[in-house]
CSV table of C-alpha atoms in Angstrom, one decimal:
chain,number,residue,atom,x,y,z
A,1,GLY,CA,23.9,6.5,-0.5
A,2,PRO,CA,24.9,4.5,2.7
A,3,THR,CA,27.5,2.7,1.3
A,4,ILE,CA,29.4,5.3,0.0
A,5,TYR,CA,28.4,8.1,1.9
A,6,PRO,CA,30.5,7.1,5.2
A,7,VAL,CA,33.5,5.6,2.6
A,8,LEU,CA,33.5,9.9,1.1
A,9,PHE,CA,32.7,10.8,5.2
A,10,ALA,CA,35.4,8.7,7.3
A,11,ALA,CA,37.7,9.8,4.2
A,12,LEU,CA,37.5,13.7,4.1
A,13,ILE,CA,37.3,13.2,8.4
A,14,GLY,CA,39.7,11.5,8.5
A,15,ARG,CA,42.4,13.3,6.7
A,16,ALA,CA,40.9,17.0,8.1
A,17,LEU,CA,42.3,15.5,11.6
A,18,LYS,CA,45.6,14.9,10.8
A,19,SER,CA,46.1,18.1,9.1
A,20,ILE,CA,44.5,20.0,11.8
A,21,ALA,CA,47.0,18.0,14.2
A,22,PHE,CA,50.0,18.9,11.8
A,23,TRP,CA,48.8,22.4,12.3
A,24,LYS,CA,48.6,22.2,15.9
A,25,LEU,CA,51.7,20.8,16.5
A,26,GLN,CA,53.6,23.2,14.6
A,27,ARG,CA,52.3,25.5,16.8
A,28,GLY,CA,53.0,23.4,20.0
A,29,SER,CA,50.1,21.7,22.0
A,30,LYS,CA,49.9,19.7,24.4
A,31,ILE,CA,50.4,15.5,24.2
A,32,GLY,CA,47.2,14.9,25.4
A,33,THR,CA,45.4,16.7,22.9
A,34,LEU,CA,47.4,15.5,19.8
A,35,ASP,CA,47.1,12.2,20.8
A,36,ARG,CA,43.3,12.0,21.4
A,37,VAL,CA,43.0,13.6,17.5
A,38,LEU,CA,44.7,11.9,15.4
A,39,GLY,CA,44.1,8.6,17.4
A,40,SER,CA,40.2,9.6,16.3
A,41,MET,CA,40.9,8.0,12.2
A,42,THR,CA,37.6,5.7,13.1
A,43,ILE,CA,34.2,6.4,14.8
A,44,VAL,CA,35.9,3.2,16.2
A,45,GLN,CA,39.6,4.2,17.0
A,46,THR,CA,37.5,8.0,18.8
A,47,VAL,CA,35.3,5.2,21.1
A,48,LEU,CA,38.9,4.0,21.8
A,49,THR,CA,41.5,6.1,22.5
A,50,GLN,CA,39.0,7.8,25.3
A,51,VAL,CA,39.3,4.5,27.3
A,52,GLN,CA,42.5,5.0,26.5
A,53,MET,CA,43.9,8.0,28.0
A,54,ARG,CA,41.3,7.2,30.7
A,55,SER,CA,39.2,10.4,30.6
A,56,LEU,CA,36.9,12.5,28.5
A,57,SER,CA,37.4,15.3,27.7
A,58,LEU,CA,35.2,17.7,25.5
A,59,LEU,CA,37.8,17.5,22.7
A,60,GLY,CA,36.5,13.8,22.7
A,61,PHE,CA,33.4,14.7,24.0
A,62,LEU,CA,33.1,16.3,20.3
A,63,LEU,CA,35.5,14.1,18.3
A,64,ILE,CA,32.9,10.5,19.5
A,65,VAL,CA,30.0,13.4,18.1
A,66,ILE,CA,31.4,13.9,14.3
A,67,TRP,CA,32.3,10.7,14.1
A,68,SER,CA,28.5,9.7,14.5
A,69,LEU,CA,27.3,11.8,12.0
A,70,SER,CA,28.9,9.2,9.6
A,71,PRO,CA,26.7,6.7,10.1
A,72,LEU,CA,23.3,8.6,10.7
A,73,GLY,CA,24.5,10.8,7.4
A,74,GLY,CA,25.0,6.9,5.1
A,75,GLN,CA,20.5,6.1,6.6
A,76,ALA,CA,19.6,10.0,6.3
A,77,SER,CA,21.4,9.4,3.0
A,78,LEU,CA,18.6,6.1,1.6
A,79,ARG,CA,16.1,7.3,3.9
A,80,ILE,CA,15.3,11.2,2.8
A,81,ILE,CA,12.9,10.3,0.1
A,82,ARG,CA,10.2,8.0,1.0
A,83,SER,CA,6.2,6.5,-1.2
A,84,ASN,CA,3.3,7.5,0.1
A,85,LEU,CA,0.3,7.3,-1.5
A,86,GLN,CA,-1.6,10.7,-2.7
A,87,ALA,CA,-5.1,11.1,-2.8
A,88,ASN,CA,-6.2,12.8,-6.4
A,89,ASP,CA,-9.5,13.8,-5.9
A,90,THR,CA,-11.4,14.6,-9.4
A,91,ILE,CA,-15.7,15.5,-9.9
A,92,TRP,CA,-17.6,14.1,-13.1
A,93,ARG,CA,-20.4,14.3,-14.2
A,94,LEU,CA,-22.5,10.9,-13.8
A,95,GLN,CA,-25.4,9.2,-14.7
A,96,TYR,CA,-27.1,6.1,-12.9
A,97,VAL,CA,-30.4,4.5,-13.8
A,98,ASN,CA,-33.2,6.0,-11.6
A,99,THR,CA,-34.4,1.8,-10.1
A,100,SER,CA,-38.1,3.8,-8.8
A,101,SER,CA,-39.1,4.8,-12.1
A,102,ASN,CA,-41.9,4.3,-14.2
A,103,VAL,CA,-42.2,3.1,-16.8
A,104,LEU,CA,-45.4,2.7,-17.3
A,105,THR,CA,-45.3,6.2,-17.8
A,106,GLY,CA,-42.8,6.4,-20.3
A,107,ILE,CA,-41.0,3.8,-22.3
A,108,TYR,CA,-43.1,0.8,-22.5
A,109,GLU,CA,-46.2,3.4,-23.0
A,110,GLY,CA,-48.5,1.4,-25.8
A,111,ALA,CA,-45.8,-0.9,-26.2
A,112,ASP,CA,-46.2,-4.1,-27.9
A,113,THR,CA,-44.7,-6.3,-25.8
A,114,ALA,CA,-43.4,-8.3,-28.9
A,115,SER,CA,-41.1,-6.4,-30.1
A,116,GLN,CA,-40.4,-4.2,-27.4
A,117,PHE,CA,-39.1,-7.1,-24.6
A,118,VAL,CA,-37.8,-8.8,-26.5
A,119,PRO,CA,-34.7,-7.9,-25.3
A,120,VAL,CA,-36.1,-8.3,-21.6
A,121,ASN,CA,-36.7,-11.1,-21.6
A,122,ALA,CA,-33.6,-12.2,-23.6
A,123,LEU,CA,-31.9,-10.7,-20.5
A,124,PHE,CA,-33.9,-11.6,-17.6
A,125,GLY,CA,-33.0,-15.2,-19.4
A,126,ALA,CA,-29.4,-14.7,-19.8
A,127,ALA,CA,-30.0,-13.3,-15.9
A,128,LEU,CA,-31.5,-17.3,-14.6
A,129,VAL,CA,-28.4,-18.7,-16.7
A,130,GLY,CA,-25.5,-17.3,-15.2
A,131,ALA,CA,-26.7,-17.1,-12.3
A,132,SER,CA,-24.8,-20.1,-10.8
A,133,SER,CA,-21.5,-18.6,-12.5
A,134,SER,CA,-21.9,-14.7,-11.3
A,135,SER,CA,-23.8,-16.8,-7.3
A,136,SER,CA,-20.7,-15.2,-5.7
A,137,SER,CA,-19.4,-12.7,-7.4
A,138,SER,CA,-19.9,-9.1,-6.3
A,139,VAL,CA,-20.6,-8.2,-10.4
A,140,ASP,CA,-22.8,-9.7,-12.8
A,141,ALA,CA,-22.2,-11.7,-15.6
A,142,TRP,CA,-21.8,-8.3,-17.1
A,143,GLY,CA,-19.9,-6.5,-14.8
A,144,ASN,CA,-22.8,-4.7,-12.4
A,145,ILE,CA,-22.0,-4.6,-10.0
A,146,LYS,CA,-24.1,-6.9,-7.4
A,147,ILE,CA,-25.9,-5.2,-4.1
A,148,PRO,CA,-26.3,-8.4,-1.4
A,149,TRP,CA,-29.9,-8.6,0.9
A,150,ILE,CA,-29.1,-6.7,3.9
A,151,GLU,CA,-31.7,-9.0,5.9
A,152,ARG,CA,-29.6,-12.0,5.4
A,153,LEU,CA,-25.7,-10.0,6.8
A,154,ASN,CA,-24.4,-9.8,10.5
A,155,THR,CA,-24.6,-6.3,11.8
A,156,THR,CA,-20.7,-6.5,13.1
A,157,TRP,CA,-19.8,-2.8,11.7
A,158,GLU,CA,-19.5,0.8,12.6
A,159,ASP,CA,-18.6,3.5,12.5
A,160,ALA,CA,-18.7,7.6,13.4
A,161,GLU,CA,-22.1,7.5,10.4
A,162,GLY,CA,-24.2,5.0,11.4
A,163,CYS,CA,-23.8,0.8,11.4
A,164,MET,CA,-22.1,-0.7,7.9
A,165,TYR,CA,-22.1,-4.0,7.8
A,166,ASP,CA,-19.0,-6.2,6.3
A,167,TYR,CA,-20.5,-8.6,4.2
A,168,ASN,CA,-19.2,-11.5,2.3
A,169,GLN,CA,-22.4,-14.0,2.2
A,170,SER,CA,-24.6,-14.1,-1.6
A,171,TRP,CA,-24.8,-11.9,-4.0
A,172,ASP,CA,-28.4,-10.9,-4.5
A,173,SER,CA,-30.4,-8.6,-7.4
A,174,PRO,CA,-29.8,-4.6,-7.5
A,175,VAL,CA,-33.7,-4.0,-6.8
A,176,ASN,CA,-33.8,-4.6,-3.2
A,177,THR,CA,-37.4,-5.3,-3.1
A,178,ARG,CA,-37.7,-8.6,-0.7
A,179,LEU,CA,-41.2,-10.6,0.5
A,180,ARG,CA,-42.7,-11.0,3.8
A,181,HIS,CA,-45.6,-12.3,5.4
A,182,ILE,CA,-45.7,-15.5,3.4
A,183,THR,CA,-48.9,-18.0,3.2
A,184,TYR,CA,-49.5,-21.0,0.9
A,185,MET,CA,-52.8,-22.1,0.4
A,186,GLU,CA,-53.0,-25.4,-2.2
A,187,ASN,CA,-54.8,-27.3,-3.6
A,188,ASN,CA,-55.3,-31.3,-4.4
A,189,ASN,CA,-58.6,-31.9,-5.6
A,190,GLY,CA,-60.3,-31.3,-9.5
A,191,PRO,CA,-57.7,-32.1,-12.6
A,192,ALA,CA,-55.8,-29.7,-11.6
A,193,HIS,CA,-53.1,-29.0,-9.2
A,194,TRP,CA,-52.2,-25.5,-7.6
A,195,VAL,CA,-50.2,-23.8,-5.1
A,196,ALA,CA,-51.4,-20.5,-3.8
A,197,ALA,CA,-48.8,-17.5,-1.6
A,198,ASN,CA,-50.0,-14.3,0.1
A,199,CYS,CA,-46.7,-12.3,-0.2
A,200,THR,CA,-46.4,-8.8,0.9
A,201,ILE,CA,-43.8,-6.6,-0.7
A,202,ARG,CA,-41.9,-3.9,1.3
A,203,THR,CA,-38.5,-1.9,-0.5
A,204,THR,CA,-35.5,-1.6,1.9
A,205,TYR,CA,-33.3,1.4,1.0
A,206,VAL,CA,-29.8,1.4,1.6
A,207,GLU,CA,-26.8,2.7,1.3
A,208,VAL,CA,-23.7,0.7,-0.3
A,209,ASN,CA,-19.8,2.2,-0.4
A,210,VAL,CA,-17.5,0.6,-3.1
A,211,PHE,CA,-14.8,0.0,-4.2
A,212,CYS,CA,-13.1,0.1,-7.6
A,213,ALA,CA,-9.8,-0.8,-8.5
A,214,THR,CA,-8.2,-1.6,-12.3
A,215,GLY,CA,-11.3,-0.9,-14.0
A,216,SER,CA,-13.8,-3.7,-10.7
A,217,CYS,CA,-16.0,-3.0,-9.2
A,218,THR,CA,-16.3,-4.4,-5.3
A,219,GLY,CA,-18.9,-3.1,-2.1
A,220,VAL,CA,-17.1,-3.6,0.8
A,221,LYS,CA,-20.0,-1.8,3.4
A,222,MET,CA,-23.3,-1.4,3.2
A,223,ARG,CA,-26.2,0.0,5.7
A,224,LYS,CA,-29.5,0.3,5.8
A,225,SER,CA,-29.9,4.1,4.2
A,226,ARG,CA,-30.1,7.0,6.5
A,227,ARG,CA,-31.2,10.0,3.9
A,228,PRO,CA,-35.4,10.2,3.9
A,229,CYS,CA,-36.7,7.8,2.4
A,230,SER,CA,-40.2,6.5,1.6
A,231,PRO,CA,-42.4,3.7,3.8
A,232,GLU,CA,-40.9,0.0,3.7
A,233,SER,CA,-44.1,-0.7,2.2
A,234,TRP,CA,-44.3,2.3,-0.9
A,235,THR,CA,-43.0,0.3,-4.1
A,236,VAL,CA,-41.7,0.7,-7.2
A,237,PHE,CA,-45.2,-1.0,-8.0
A,238,ASP,CA,-47.3,1.7,-5.9
A,239,VAL,CA,-45.9,4.4,-8.5
A,240,ALA,CA,-49.3,4.0,-10.4
A,241,GLY,CA,-52.4,2.9,-9.4
A,242,SER,CA,-51.9,-1.1,-11.7
A,243,ALA,CA,-48.3,-0.8,-12.4
A,244,PHE,CA,-48.4,-4.3,-10.2
A,245,TYR,CA,-51.3,-6.4,-12.5
A,246,TRP,CA,-49.1,-4.8,-15.6
A,247,PHE,CA,-46.4,-5.9,-14.9
A,248,SER,CA,-46.7,-9.5,-13.3
A,249,PRO,CA,-48.4,-10.9,-17.3
A,250,ARG,CA,-44.6,-9.8,-18.5
A,251,PHE,CA,-43.5,-11.2,-15.5
A,252,VAL,CA,-44.7,-14.4,-16.0
A,253,GLY,CA,-44.8,-14.5,-19.9
A,254,ALA,CA,-41.3,-13.9,-19.5
A,255,LEU,CA,-40.0,-17.7,-19.9
A,256,PRO,CA,-42.7,-20.0,-20.0
A,257,ALA,CA,-43.0,-23.6,-19.4
A,258,GLY,CA,-43.7,-24.7,-22.8
A,259,HIS,CA,-45.9,-27.4,-21.0
A,260,SER,CA,-48.4,-27.4,-18.3
A,261,VAL,CA,-46.9,-30.3,-16.9
A,262,VAL,CA,-43.4,-29.2,-16.7
A,263,ALA,CA,-41.5,-27.1,-14.5
A,264,SER,CA,-41.5,-23.5,-15.5
A,265,PRO,CA,-37.3,-21.3,-15.1
A,266,TYR,CA,-39.2,-20.1,-11.6
A,267,GLN,CA,-40.2,-22.8,-10.2
A,268,ASN,CA,-37.0,-24.4,-10.6
A,269,PHE,CA,-34.7,-21.0,-10.1
A,270,ILE,CA,-36.8,-21.0,-6.4
A,271,LEU,CA,-36.1,-24.7,-5.9
A,272,ASN,CA,-32.4,-24.5,-7.1
A,273,PRO,CA,-30.6,-21.4,-8.5
A,274,GLU,CA,-27.7,-22.9,-9.3
A,275,ASN,CA,-30.0,-25.3,-12.1
A,276,PRO,CA,-32.7,-22.5,-13.8
A,277,PHE,CA,-34.2,-25.4,-16.4
A,278,PRO,CA,-33.2,-28.0,-15.6
A,279,THR,CA,-34.1,-31.6,-18.0
A,280,SER,CA,-36.3,-33.4,-15.7
A,281,PHE,CA,-40.0,-33.7,-14.6
A,282,ASN,CA,-39.6,-34.7,-12.0
A,283,VAL,CA,-39.5,-31.5,-9.7
A,284,PRO,CA,-40.5,-31.4,-6.1
A,285,PRO,CA,-43.5,-28.7,-5.6
A,286,VAL,CA,-42.3,-25.0,-3.9
A,287,THR,CA,-43.3,-25.6,-0.8
A,288,THR,CA,-40.8,-27.6,0.5
A,289,VAL,CA,-38.6,-24.9,0.5
A,290,SER,CA,-38.8,-22.7,3.4
A,291,ASN,CA,-40.4,-19.5,3.0
A,292,SER,CA,-37.1,-17.4,3.7
A,293,THR,CA,-35.6,-19.1,1.0
A,294,PHE,CA,-39.2,-18.6,-0.5
A,295,ALA,CA,-38.8,-14.6,-0.7
A,296,LEU,CA,-35.7,-15.0,-1.0
A,297,ARG,CA,-35.2,-16.8,-4.7
A,298,LEU,CA,-39.1,-14.6,-5.7
A,299,GLY,CA,-37.5,-11.3,-4.3
A,300,GLN,CA,-34.2,-12.3,-6.9
A,301,LEU,CA,-36.5,-12.8,-10.3
A,302,LEU,CA,-39.0,-10.3,-9.6
A,303,ASN,CA,-36.1,-7.5,-8.7
A,304,THR,CA,-33.8,-8.9,-12.1
A,305,PHE,CA,-37.0,-8.9,-14.2
A,306,TRP,CA,-37.9,-5.5,-12.8
A,307,MET,CA,-34.0,-4.5,-13.4
A,308,ALA,CA,-34.5,-5.9,-17.2
A,309,MET,CA,-37.2,-3.7,-17.9
A,310,LEU,CA,-35.3,-0.8,-16.4
A,311,ALA,CA,-32.3,-0.8,-18.3
A,312,PRO,CA,-32.8,-3.4,-21.3
A,313,THR,CA,-29.6,-2.3,-23.3
A,314,ALA,CA,-27.2,0.0,-20.2
A,315,VAL,CA,-27.2,-3.6,-18.0
A,316,PRO,CA,-25.3,-5.0,-20.3
A,317,LYS,CA,-24.0,-2.3,-22.2
A,318,GLY,CA,-23.0,-0.7,-19.3
A,319,LEU,CA,-24.5,3.6,-19.3
A,320,ARG,CA,-21.0,5.4,-21.4
A,321,ASN,CA,-20.4,8.6,-19.4
A,322,SER,CA,-18.1,10.0,-20.8
A,323,ASN,CA,-20.8,10.0,-23.9
A,324,LEU,CA,-23.9,10.7,-22.1
A,325,THR,CA,-25.5,10.8,-25.3
A,326,ALA,CA,-23.7,8.1,-27.2
A,327,ASP,CA,-26.7,5.6,-26.7
A,328,THR,CA,-29.4,5.5,-29.3
A,329,ALA,CA,-31.2,1.8,-28.4
A,330,GLU,CA,-35.0,1.6,-28.9
A,331,ILE,CA,-35.6,1.4,-26.1
A,332,GLY,CA,-33.8,3.4,-23.7
A,333,THR,CA,-33.3,3.9,-20.3
A,334,VAL,CA,-34.9,6.6,-17.4
A,335,LEU,CA,-31.3,7.3,-15.9
A,336,SER,CA,-31.0,10.3,-12.6
A,337,ASN,CA,-27.7,12.7,-12.5
A,338,THR,CA,-25.6,13.6,-10.3
A,339,THR,CA,-22.0,14.7,-9.1
A,340,VAL,CA,-19.6,11.6,-8.2
A,341,THR,CA,-16.0,12.5,-6.2
A,342,GLU,CA,-13.6,10.0,-7.8
A,343,THR,CA,-10.3,9.6,-5.8
A,344,GLN,CA,-7.0,8.2,-7.8
A,345,THR,CA,-4.9,7.0,-5.2
A,346,GLU,CA,-1.1,7.6,-6.4
A,347,PHE,CA,2.4,6.4,-4.9
A,348,VAL,CA,5.0,10.0,-4.7
A,349,LEU,CA,8.1,10.5,-3.3
A,350,GLU,CA,8.4,13.0,-0.4
A,351,CYS,CA,11.2,14.6,0.9
A,352,ASP,CA,11.2,13.5,4.9
A,353,THR,CA,12.3,15.9,7.1
A,354,PHE,CA,13.7,14.8,10.1
A,355,TRP,CA,16.2,12.8,7.9
A,356,PHE,CA,17.1,15.7,5.5
A,357,VAL,CA,17.9,17.4,8.5
A,358,VAL,CA,20.3,14.6,9.5
A,359,LEU,CA,21.6,14.9,6.6
A,360,LEU,CA,21.9,19.0,6.1
A,361,LEU,CA,23.9,18.7,9.6
A,362,SER,CA,26.1,15.7,8.7
A,363,SER,CA,27.1,17.5,5.5
A,364,GLY,CA,27.4,20.3,6.6
A,365,VAL,CA,29.8,20.1,9.8
A,366,THR,CA,32.0,17.3,7.4
A,367,ALA,CA,32.4,20.4,4.8
A,368,VAL,CA,33.1,22.9,7.9
A,369,ILE,CA,35.6,19.7,9.4
A,370,GLY,CA,36.2,18.9,5.5
A,371,LEU,CA,37.9,23.1,4.1
A,372,CYS,CA,39.4,23.5,8.1
A,373,GLY,CA,41.6,21.0,7.2
A,374,LEU,CA,42.7,22.0,3.7
A,375,VAL,CA,43.0,25.7,5.3
A,376,ALA,CA,45.2,24.1,8.3
A,377,ALA,CA,47.1,21.9,5.6
A,378,MET,CA,47.4,25.8,3.3
A,379,CYS,CA,48.8,27.3,6.3
A,380,SER,CA,51.5,24.5,7.6
A,381,ARG,CA,54.7,24.9,6.9
A,382,GLY,CA,57.9,22.4,6.8
A,383,PRO,CA,57.7,19.0,5.2
A,384,ASP,CA,54.5,16.8,6.2
A,385,ILE,CA,54.2,14.0,8.7
A,386,SER,CA,52.7,10.7,7.9
A,387,PHE,CA,52.8,9.7,11.2
A,388,ASN,CA,54.1,6.3,10.3
A,389,ILE,CA,57.4,4.4,10.5
A,390,SER,CA,59.9,6.5,8.7
A,391,SER,CA,58.8,9.6,10.4
A,392,LEU,CA,57.9,7.8,12.9
A,393,ILE,CA,62.0,7.1,13.2
A,394,LYS,CA,63.2,10.3,11.9
A,395,ASP,CA,66.7,12.2,13.7
A,396,SER,CA,66.4,8.8,15.8
A,397,PRO,CA,70.2,8.0,16.7
A,398,PHE,CA,69.7,3.7,15.6
A,399,PHE,CA,69.4,5.0,12.0
A,400,ASP,CA,71.8,6.2,10.2
A,401,GLN,CA,70.1,8.7,8.7
A,402,THR,CA,72.9,11.1,7.2
A,403,ASN,CA,72.1,10.8,3.7
A,404,VAL,CA,67.8,11.8,4.8
A,405,ALA,CA,67.4,14.9,4.1
A,406,THR,CA,65.2,16.5,6.4
A,407,THR,CA,63.4,18.2,5.0
A,408,LEU,CA,61.9,15.4,3.3
A,409,SER,CA,57.6,15.3,3.5
A,410,GLY,CA,56.9,11.9,5.2
A,411,THR,CA,55.2,10.3,2.0
A,412,ASP,CA,58.7,10.7,0.4
A,413,ARG,CA,60.5,9.5,3.5
A,414,SER,CA,58.3,6.0,2.8
A,415,VAL,CA,59.5,5.6,-0.6
A,416,LEU,CA,63.3,6.6,0.5
A,417,MET,CA,63.0,4.3,3.6
A,418,LYS,CA,61.0,1.3,1.5
A,419,ASP,CA,63.6,-1.2,1.4
A,420,TRP,CA,65.2,-0.1,5.2
A,421,TYR,CA,65.4,-2.5,8.1
A,422,ALA,CA,64.0,-1.6,11.0
A,423,LYS,CA,63.1,-3.6,14.2
A,424,TYR,CA,61.3,-2.8,17.8
A,425,GLY,CA,63.5,-4.0,21.3
A,426,ASP,CA,66.1,-4.1,22.8
A,427,VAL,CA,68.8,-1.6,20.9
A,428,ALA,CA,71.5,-2.2,24.7
A,429,ALA,CA,71.3,-5.4,24.1
A,430,GLU,CA,75.0,-5.8,25.8
A,431,ASP,CA,74.7,-3.1,28.7
A,432,GLU,CA,73.7,-4.8,32.1
A,433,VAL,CA,70.1,-2.3,31.9
A,434,GLY,CA,68.0,-2.5,28.6
A,435,TYR,CA,66.8,0.0,26.4
A,436,ILE,CA,63.9,-0.6,23.9
A,437,ALA,CA,63.1,1.4,21.1
A,438,ILE,CA,63.2,1.4,17.0
A,439,GLY,CA,66.1,0.1,15.8
A,440,SER,CA,68.1,-0.6,12.9
A,441,GLY,CA,71.4,-2.6,13.9
A,442,ASN,CA,72.0,-5.0,16.7
A,443,VAL,CA,68.9,-5.5,17.6
A,444,ALA,CA,67.4,-7.5,20.5
A,445,ASP,CA,64.3,-9.0,21.1
A,446,LEU,CA,62.5,-8.5,23.7
A,447,GLN,CA,63.2,-10.4,27.4
A,448,THR,CA,60.3,-11.6,30.1
A,449,GLY,CA,62.9,-9.9,33.7
A,450,ARG,CA,65.3,-8.6,32.6
A,451,LEU,CA,65.7,-4.6,33.0
A,452,TYR,CA,64.4,-2.1,31.2
A,453,ARG,CA,65.4,1.9,31.2
């Protein structure tokens, strides 16, 4: 790690440099070379030694480079492993609800309305009840992703493939059928009061970028489809000639008002989607809302009921793509098949090439110098010099070393002489000119103004 590496580096390099310096001393070498080596036991000492010797030699430069590998090696040991996101793609066979299918010629052809539309009407009513709780959510009450009304979004984002819209506004129903060109007719004459709106239905085809994580999906970008599509004027009701005439009475009868003077849930939803089932009888007419608001909310109602017809079991239960034949409901769902690519990202550990090279170089230099130090120690003859005080006073005339053998190593001398007294000062205090050295006897303090040899 970054903590232990510099310690090991200093221990190995420092010991090796001492062994190499002693080996060179035995064979004879310039004092400047020996001082540079012995003065380079740490990176700070190495730099200060070059400054103190007032010159920078090739040896000094190499020593600085060697010691600079210590912090670099410590950082390399920390940074050699890095985390990264790796994408793994898996291709799946997927089924999805075909929102443009013709339900008239399939599952509802000749169906008994009283029985077959019970789950459809229940699902439609549940969607209206849960509209307030899921209006600002990216999914509906059953976890199905919702697609916004693209005409109400800001076109402020572009990518290389075309215009894609980031959306944070309110969400709409899953089928992008919208209403335009609304005109009202109102009759206040006679006992009956009615309001008629003339609406033009159009279809918008969109492409949505969906992001899924931990089982929850959110649409993050969308754009109008760039694939070949039918004209906007062609809607799901144009698949069969009488589709809308078959659809409209079932749509109206799904949630009846129950009384002629009570506003229907449809009127309540258009007035206030947060409360489609109020208890008050005093409900204003739908003409009090703007044309754009009326079109949006009526379109939501039409889309929601159409989706309930298409997938009365798939909407609340979901599609079991892990077992495509598991759903045996009486009212099936018209599905289409496709293949999708699922991309799963996971954190992986990778080796950083640059820091690997730095660590390899630092470790290699350490190993080589350490090996050189070992060889130098093995090739050396005579006792080791520890370059401490006990070694500095070896053969000094200012110490009585009659009983100290000259064959002792630096460590043995330190142990033997550990209780000896030593002082650095003037060993010729009685002479006119002083002499500075390390002694053990009559050693005087150094004085300012005195002449020394």
